[in-house]
Amino acid sequence: MAQPLLSIKLSELDQTIEKPRSRIQCSEDLEKELLQEEIAQLKQEYLTSDQLLHKKLNCSRAEMVSILAKMYDEIKQSMQAASNNLQYHHLNFTSSHLSEEKLLLAEYALDFAVQAANHALLLSLEAILTQRTQDDIQERSIL
């Protein structure tokens, strides 16, 4: 059934969501140099995680996963283009405006993450419903 797999993924999501919360809270009190080290470490973790996901997507033989892999690559390209655009946009700002812009960007990135989590919840519930519907059909065919 789908529920055990989804429960495992939900636990992973809980851990993943908790990590940024605690890192943001701890980072607010860090000295500038330590904060830069934290950023460098996080960038490396992000890169490693991205590589593992990419490898996982490309190792699957399922057609649906190859479609997802292509979509993920397109999303990454869009994110890179947006990042480049924002960096160019930031050249015209004073440092105080840049700080406000980065905070606004972080706020919306967190909003997008919440939306992605809500979408994942919707897909999970639909998967559970589909599984139960299939189970019902199999039960009826046995009777």
JSON list of C-alpha atoms in Angstrom, two decimals:
[
{"chain": "A", "resi": 1, "resn": "MET", "atom": "CA", "xyz": [0.00, 0.00, 0.00]},
{"chain": "A", "resi": 2, "resn": "ALA", "atom": "CA", "xyz": [0.97, 3.62, -0.52]},
{"chain": "A", "resi": 3, "resn": "GLN", "atom": "CA", "xyz": [0.64, 4.77, 3.09]},
{"chain": "A", "resi": 4, "resn": "PRO", "atom": "CA", "xyz": [3.90, 3.30, 4.51]},
{"chain": "A", "resi": 5, "resn": "LEU", "atom": "CA", "xyz": [5.98, 4.85, 1.72]},
{"chain": "A", "resi": 6, "resn": "LEU", "atom": "CA", "xyz": [4.19, 8.17, 2.11]},
{"chain": "A", "resi": 7, "resn": "SER", "atom": "CA", "xyz": [4.71, 8.06, 5.88]},
{"chain": "A", "resi": 8, "resn": "ILE", "atom": "CA", "xyz": [8.44, 7.60, 5.36]},
{"chain": "A", "resi": 9, "resn": "LYS", "atom": "CA", "xyz": [8.55, 10.49, 2.91]},
{"chain": "A", "resi": 10, "resn": "LEU", "atom": "CA", "xyz": [6.55, 12.64, 5.32]},
{"chain": "A", "resi": 11, "resn": "SER", "atom": "CA", "xyz": [9.05, 11.90, 8.10]},
{"chain": "A", "resi": 12, "resn": "GLU", "atom": "CA", "xyz": [11.85, 12.95, 5.74]},
{"chain": "A", "resi": 13, "resn": "LEU", "atom": "CA", "xyz": [9.95, 16.14, 4.97]},
{"chain": "A", "resi": 14, "resn": "ASP", "atom": "CA", "xyz": [9.47, 16.86, 8.69]},
{"chain": "A", "resi": 15, "resn": "GLN", "atom": "CA", "xyz": [13.22, 16.55, 9.26]},
{"chain": "A", "resi": 16, "resn": "THR", "atom": "CA", "xyz": [13.97, 18.66, 6.20]},
{"chain": "A", "resi": 17, "resn": "ILE", "atom": "CA", "xyz": [11.57, 21.40, 7.30]},
{"chain": "A", "resi": 18, "resn": "GLU", "atom": "CA", "xyz": [12.91, 21.45, 10.86]},
{"chain": "A", "resi": 19, "resn": "LYS", "atom": "CA", "xyz": [16.50, 21.87, 9.72]},
{"chain": "A", "resi": 20, "resn": "PRO", "atom": "CA", "xyz": [16.02, 25.28, 8.02]},
{"chain": "A", "resi": 21, "resn": "ARG", "atom": "CA", "xyz": [13.99, 26.56, 10.97]},
{"chain": "A", "resi": 22, "resn": "SER", "atom": "CA", "xyz": [16.71, 25.76, 13.47]},
{"chain": "A", "resi": 23, "resn": "ARG", "atom": "CA", "xyz": [19.49, 26.91, 11.13]},
{"chain": "A", "resi": 24, "resn": "ILE", "atom": "CA", "xyz": [17.82, 30.28, 10.56]},
{"chain": "A", "resi": 25, "resn": "GLN", "atom": "CA", "xyz": [17.32, 30.76, 14.30]},
{"chain": "A", "resi": 26, "resn": "CYS", "atom": "CA", "xyz": [20.91, 29.81, 15.12]},
{"chain": "A", "resi": 27, "resn": "SER", "atom": "CA", "xyz": [22.34, 31.85, 12.24]},
{"chain": "A", "resi": 28, "resn": "GLU", "atom": "CA", "xyz": [20.75, 35.08, 13.44]},
{"chain": "A", "resi": 29, "resn": "ASP", "atom": "CA", "xyz": [23.32, 35.22, 16.27]},
{"chain": "A", "resi": 30, "resn": "LEU", "atom": "CA", "xyz": [26.39, 34.13, 14.27]},
{"chain": "A", "resi": 31, "resn": "GLU", "atom": "CA", "xyz": [29.33, 36.39, 13.53]},
{"chain": "A", "resi": 32, "resn": "LYS", "atom": "CA", "xyz": [29.70, 37.35, 9.89]},
{"chain": "A", "resi": 33, "resn": "GLU", "atom": "CA", "xyz": [32.57, 34.92, 9.24]},
{"chain": "A", "resi": 34, "resn": "LEU", "atom": "CA", "xyz": [30.71, 32.00, 10.79]},
{"chain": "A", "resi": 35, "resn": "LEU", "atom": "CA", "xyz": [27.61, 32.91, 8.82]},
{"chain": "A", "resi": 36, "resn": "GLN", "atom": "CA", "xyz": [29.67, 32.83, 5.62]},
{"chain": "A", "resi": 37, "resn": "GLU", "atom": "CA", "xyz": [30.95, 29.37, 6.58]},
{"chain": "A", "resi": 38, "resn": "GLU", "atom": "CA", "xyz": [27.37, 28.25, 7.25]},
{"chain": "A", "resi": 39, "resn": "ILE", "atom": "CA", "xyz": [26.34, 29.52, 3.81]},
{"chain": "A", "resi": 40, "resn": "ALA", "atom": "CA", "xyz": [29.24, 27.68, 2.15]},
{"chain": "A", "resi": 41, "resn": "GLN", "atom": "CA", "xyz": [28.35, 24.47, 3.99]},
{"chain": "A", "resi": 42, "resn": "LEU", "atom": "CA", "xyz": [24.68, 24.80, 3.06]},
{"chain": "A", "resi": 43, "resn": "LYS", "atom": "CA", "xyz": [25.57, 25.38, -0.60]},
{"chain": "A", "resi": 44, "resn": "GLN", "atom": "CA", "xyz": [27.61, 22.17, -0.53]},
{"chain": "A", "resi": 45, "resn": "GLU", "atom": "CA", "xyz": [24.76, 20.25, 1.12]},
{"chain": "A", "resi": 46, "resn": "TYR", "atom": "CA", "xyz": [22.35, 21.62, -1.48]},
{"chain": "A", "resi": 47, "resn": "LEU", "atom": "CA", "xyz": [24.65, 20.59, -4.32]},
{"chain": "A", "resi": 48, "resn": "THR", "atom": "CA", "xyz": [25.09, 17.09, -2.87]},
{"chain": "A", "resi": 49, "resn": "SER", "atom": "CA", "xyz": [21.36, 16.68, -2.33]},
{"chain": "A", "resi": 50, "resn": "ASP", "atom": "CA", "xyz": [20.65, 17.91, -5.85]},
{"chain": "A", "resi": 51, "resn": "GLN", "atom": "CA", "xyz": [23.16, 15.45, -7.31]},
{"chain": "A", "resi": 52, "resn": "LEU", "atom": "CA", "xyz": [21.63, 12.56, -5.36]},
{"chain": "A", "resi": 53, "resn": "LEU", "atom": "CA", "xyz": [18.13, 13.45, -6.53]},
{"chain": "A", "resi": 54, "resn": "HIS", "atom": "CA", "xyz": [19.31, 13.80, -10.11]},
{"chain": "A", "resi": 55, "resn": "LYS", "atom": "CA", "xyz": [21.02, 10.40, -9.91]},
{"chain": "A", "resi": 56, "resn": "LYS", "atom": "CA", "xyz": [17.90, 8.84, -8.38]},
{"chain": "A", "resi": 57, "resn": "LEU", "atom": "CA", "xyz": [15.71, 10.30, -11.12]},
{"chain": "A", "resi": 58, "resn": "ASN", "atom": "CA", "xyz": [18.03, 9.14, -13.89]},
{"chain": "A", "resi": 59, "resn": "CYS", "atom": "CA", "xyz": [18.43, 5.61, -12.52]},
{"chain": "A", "resi": 60, "resn": "SER", "atom": "CA", "xyz": [14.73, 4.87, -12.64]},
{"chain": "A", "resi": 61, "resn": "ARG", "atom": "CA", "xyz": [13.32, 2.98, -15.60]},
{"chain": "A", "resi": 62, "resn": "ALA", "atom": "CA", "xyz": [9.78, 4.22, -15.08]},
{"chain": "A", "resi": 63, "resn": "GLU", "atom": "CA", "xyz": [8.56, 6.47, -17.87]},
{"chain": "A", "resi": 64, "resn": "MET", "atom": "CA", "xyz": [6.84, 8.78, -15.38]},
{"chain": "A", "resi": 65, "resn": "VAL", "atom": "CA", "xyz": [10.14, 9.33, -13.55]},
{"chain": "A", "resi": 66, "resn": "SER", "atom": "CA", "xyz": [11.93, 10.24, -16.78]},
{"chain": "A", "resi": 67, "resn": "ILE", "atom": "CA", "xyz": [9.23, 12.87, -17.37]},
{"chain": "A", "resi": 68, "resn": "LEU", "atom": "CA", "xyz": [9.76, 14.13, -13.81]},
{"chain": "A", "resi": 69, "resn": "ALA", "atom": "CA", "xyz": [13.52, 14.23, -14.38]},
{"chain": "A", "resi": 70, "resn": "LYS", "atom": "CA", "xyz": [13.05, 16.40, -17.45]},
{"chain": "A", "resi": 71, "resn": "MET", "atom": "CA", "xyz": [10.67, 18.67, -15.54]},
{"chain": "A", "resi": 72, "resn": "TYR", "atom": "CA", "xyz": [13.15, 18.93, -12.66]},
{"chain": "A", "resi": 73, "resn": "ASP", "atom": "CA", "xyz": [15.93, 19.93, -15.07]},
{"chain": "A", "resi": 74, "resn": "GLU", "atom": "CA", "xyz": [13.65, 22.58, -16.60]},
{"chain": "A", "resi": 75, "resn": "ILE", "atom": "CA", "xyz": [12.80, 23.91, -13.14]},
{"chain": "A", "resi": 76, "resn": "LYS", "atom": "CA", "xyz": [16.50, 24.09, -12.24]},
{"chain": "A", "resi": 77, "resn": "GLN", "atom": "CA", "xyz": [17.23, 25.97, -15.46]},
{"chain": "A", "resi": 78, "resn": "SER", "atom": "CA", "xyz": [14.39, 28.40, -14.73]},
{"chain": "A", "resi": 79, "resn": "MET", "atom": "CA", "xyz": [15.66, 28.91, -11.18]},
{"chain": "A", "resi": 80, "resn": "GLN", "atom": "CA", "xyz": [19.19, 29.59, -12.49]},
{"chain": "A", "resi": 81, "resn": "ALA", "atom": "CA", "xyz": [17.88, 32.08, -15.06]},
{"chain": "A", "resi": 82, "resn": "ALA", "atom": "CA", "xyz": [15.82, 33.81, -12.36]},
{"chain": "A", "resi": 83, "resn": "SER", "atom": "CA", "xyz": [18.84, 33.91, -10.07]},
{"chain": "A", "resi": 84, "resn": "ASN", "atom": "CA", "xyz": [20.96, 35.46, -12.81]},
{"chain": "A", "resi": 85, "resn": "ASN", "atom": "CA", "xyz": [18.22, 37.98, -13.51]},
{"chain": "A", "resi": 86, "resn": "LEU", "atom": "CA", "xyz": [17.95, 38.87, -9.83]},
{"chain": "A", "resi": 87, "resn": "GLN", "atom": "CA", "xyz": [21.71, 39.29, -9.52]},
{"chain": "A", "resi": 88, "resn": "TYR", "atom": "CA", "xyz": [21.66, 41.70, -12.45]},
{"chain": "A", "resi": 89, "resn": "HIS", "atom": "CA", "xyz": [18.68, 43.47, -10.88]},
{"chain": "A", "resi": 90, "resn": "HIS", "atom": "CA", "xyz": [20.57, 43.80, -7.57]},
{"chain": "A", "resi": 91, "resn": "LEU", "atom": "CA", "xyz": [23.41, 45.74, -9.21]},
{"chain": "A", "resi": 92, "resn": "ASN", "atom": "CA", "xyz": [21.13, 48.79, -9.27]},
{"chain": "A", "resi": 93, "resn": "PHE", "atom": "CA", "xyz": [20.29, 48.70, -5.54]},
{"chain": "A", "resi": 94, "resn": "THR", "atom": "CA", "xyz": [21.96, 50.24, -2.54]},
{"chain": "A", "resi": 95, "resn": "SER", "atom": "CA", "xyz": [23.02, 47.83, 0.19]},
{"chain": "A", "resi": 96, "resn": "SER", "atom": "CA", "xyz": [19.94, 48.60, 2.30]},
{"chain": "A", "resi": 97, "resn": "HIS", "atom": "CA", "xyz": [17.64, 47.91, -0.63]},
{"chain": "A", "resi": 98, "resn": "LEU", "atom": "CA", "xyz": [19.58, 44.74, -1.43]},
{"chain": "A", "resi": 99, "resn": "SER", "atom": "CA", "xyz": [19.00, 43.47, 2.10]},
{"chain": "A", "resi": 100, "resn": "GLU", "atom": "CA", "xyz": [15.26, 44.14, 1.80]},
{"chain": "A", "resi": 101, "resn": "GLU", "atom": "CA", "xyz": [15.16, 42.46, -1.62]},
{"chain": "A", "resi": 102, "resn": "LYS", "atom": "CA", "xyz": [16.93, 39.34, -0.35]},
{"chain": "A", "resi": 103, "resn": "LEU", "atom": "CA", "xyz": [14.59, 39.13, 2.63]},
{"chain": "A", "resi": 104, "resn": "LEU", "atom": "CA", "xyz": [11.60, 39.43, 0.30]},
{"chain": "A", "resi": 105, "resn": "LEU", "atom": "CA", "xyz": [13.07, 36.73, -1.94]},
{"chain": "A", "resi": 106, "resn": "ALA", "atom": "CA", "xyz": [13.58, 34.44, 1.08]},
{"chain": "A", "resi": 107, "resn": "GLU", "atom": "CA", "xyz": [10.01, 35.07, 2.22]},
{"chain": "A", "resi": 108, "resn": "TYR", "atom": "CA", "xyz": [8.57, 34.08, -1.15]},
{"chain": "A", "resi": 109, "resn": "ALA", "atom": "CA", "xyz": [10.89, 31.09, -1.44]},
{"chain": "A", "resi": 110, "resn": "LEU", "atom": "CA", "xyz": [9.45, 29.84, 1.86]},
{"chain": "A", "resi": 111, "resn": "ASP", "atom": "CA", "xyz": [5.92, 30.52, 0.53]},
{"chain": "A", "resi": 112, "resn": "PHE", "atom": "CA", "xyz": [6.75, 28.45, -2.56]},
{"chain": "A", "resi": 113, "resn": "ALA", "atom": "CA", "xyz": [8.08, 25.66, -0.34]},
{"chain": "A", "resi": 114, "resn": "VAL", "atom": "CA", "xyz": [4.80, 25.62, 1.61]},
{"chain": "A", "resi": 115, "resn": "GLN", "atom": "CA", "xyz": [2.88, 25.51, -1.66]},
{"chain": "A", "resi": 116, "resn": "ALA", "atom": "CA", "xyz": [5.05, 22.61, -2.86]},
{"chain": "A", "resi": 117, "resn": "ALA", "atom": "CA", "xyz": [4.38, 20.78, 0.43]},
{"chain": "A", "resi": 118, "resn": "ASN", "atom": "CA", "xyz": [0.64, 21.35, 0.02]},
{"chain": "A", "resi": 119, "resn": "HIS", "atom": "CA", "xyz": [0.81, 20.03, -3.53]},
{"chain": "A", "resi": 120, "resn": "ALA", "atom": "CA", "xyz": [2.70, 16.97, -2.30]},
{"chain": "A", "resi": 121, "resn": "LEU", "atom": "CA", "xyz": [-0.05, 16.43, 0.29]},
{"chain": "A", "resi": 122, "resn": "LEU", "atom": "CA", "xyz": [-2.71, 16.62, -2.41]},
{"chain": "A", "resi": 123, "resn": "LEU", "atom": "CA", "xyz": [-0.83, 14.12, -4.59]},
{"chain": "A", "resi": 124, "resn": "SER", "atom": "CA", "xyz": [-0.39, 11.82, -1.60]},
{"chain": "A", "resi": 125, "resn": "LEU", "atom": "CA", "xyz": [-4.09, 11.83, -0.76]},
{"chain": "A", "resi": 126, "resn": "GLU", "atom": "CA", "xyz": [-4.96, 11.20, -4.40]},
{"chain": "A", "resi": 127, "resn": "ALA", "atom": "CA", "xyz": [-2.51, 8.26, -4.45]},
{"chain": "A", "resi": 128, "resn": "ILE", "atom": "CA", "xyz": [-4.12, 6.81, -1.32]},
{"chain": "A", "resi": 129, "resn": "LEU", "atom": "CA", "xyz": [-7.60, 7.21, -2.85]},
{"chain": "A", "resi": 130, "resn": "THR", "atom": "CA", "xyz": [-6.48, 5.52, -6.06]},
{"chain": "A", "resi": 131, "resn": "GLN", "atom": "CA", "xyz": [-4.97, 2.64, -4.08]},
{"chain": "A", "resi": 132, "resn": "ARG", "atom": "CA", "xyz": [-8.18, 2.18, -2.09]},
{"chain": "A", "resi": 133, "resn": "THR", "atom": "CA", "xyz": [-10.28, 2.29, -5.25]},
{"chain": "A", "resi": 134, "resn": "GLN", "atom": "CA", "xyz": [-8.11, -0.42, -6.80]},
{"chain": "A", "resi": 135, "resn": "ASP", "atom": "CA", "xyz": [-8.37, -2.48, -3.62]},
{"chain": "A", "resi": 136, "resn": "ASP", "atom": "CA", "xyz": [-12.18, -2.17, -3.73]},
{"chain": "A", "resi": 137, "resn": "ILE", "atom": "CA", "xyz": [-12.27, -3.26, -7.37]},
{"chain": "A", "resi": 138, "resn": "GLN", "atom": "CA", "xyz": [-10.08, -6.27, -6.60]},
{"chain": "A", "resi": 139, "resn": "GLU", "atom": "CA", "xyz": [-12.27, -7.20, -3.63]},
{"chain": "A", "resi": 140, "resn": "ARG", "atom": "CA", "xyz": [-15.42, -7.06, -5.75]},
{"chain": "A", "resi": 141, "resn": "SER", "atom": "CA", "xyz": [-13.87, -9.17, -8.49]},
{"chain": "A", "resi": 142, "resn": "ILE", "atom": "CA", "xyz": [-12.96, -11.85, -5.93]},
{"chain": "A", "resi": 143, "resn": "LEU", "atom": "CA", "xyz": [-16.51, -11.99, -4.59]}
]
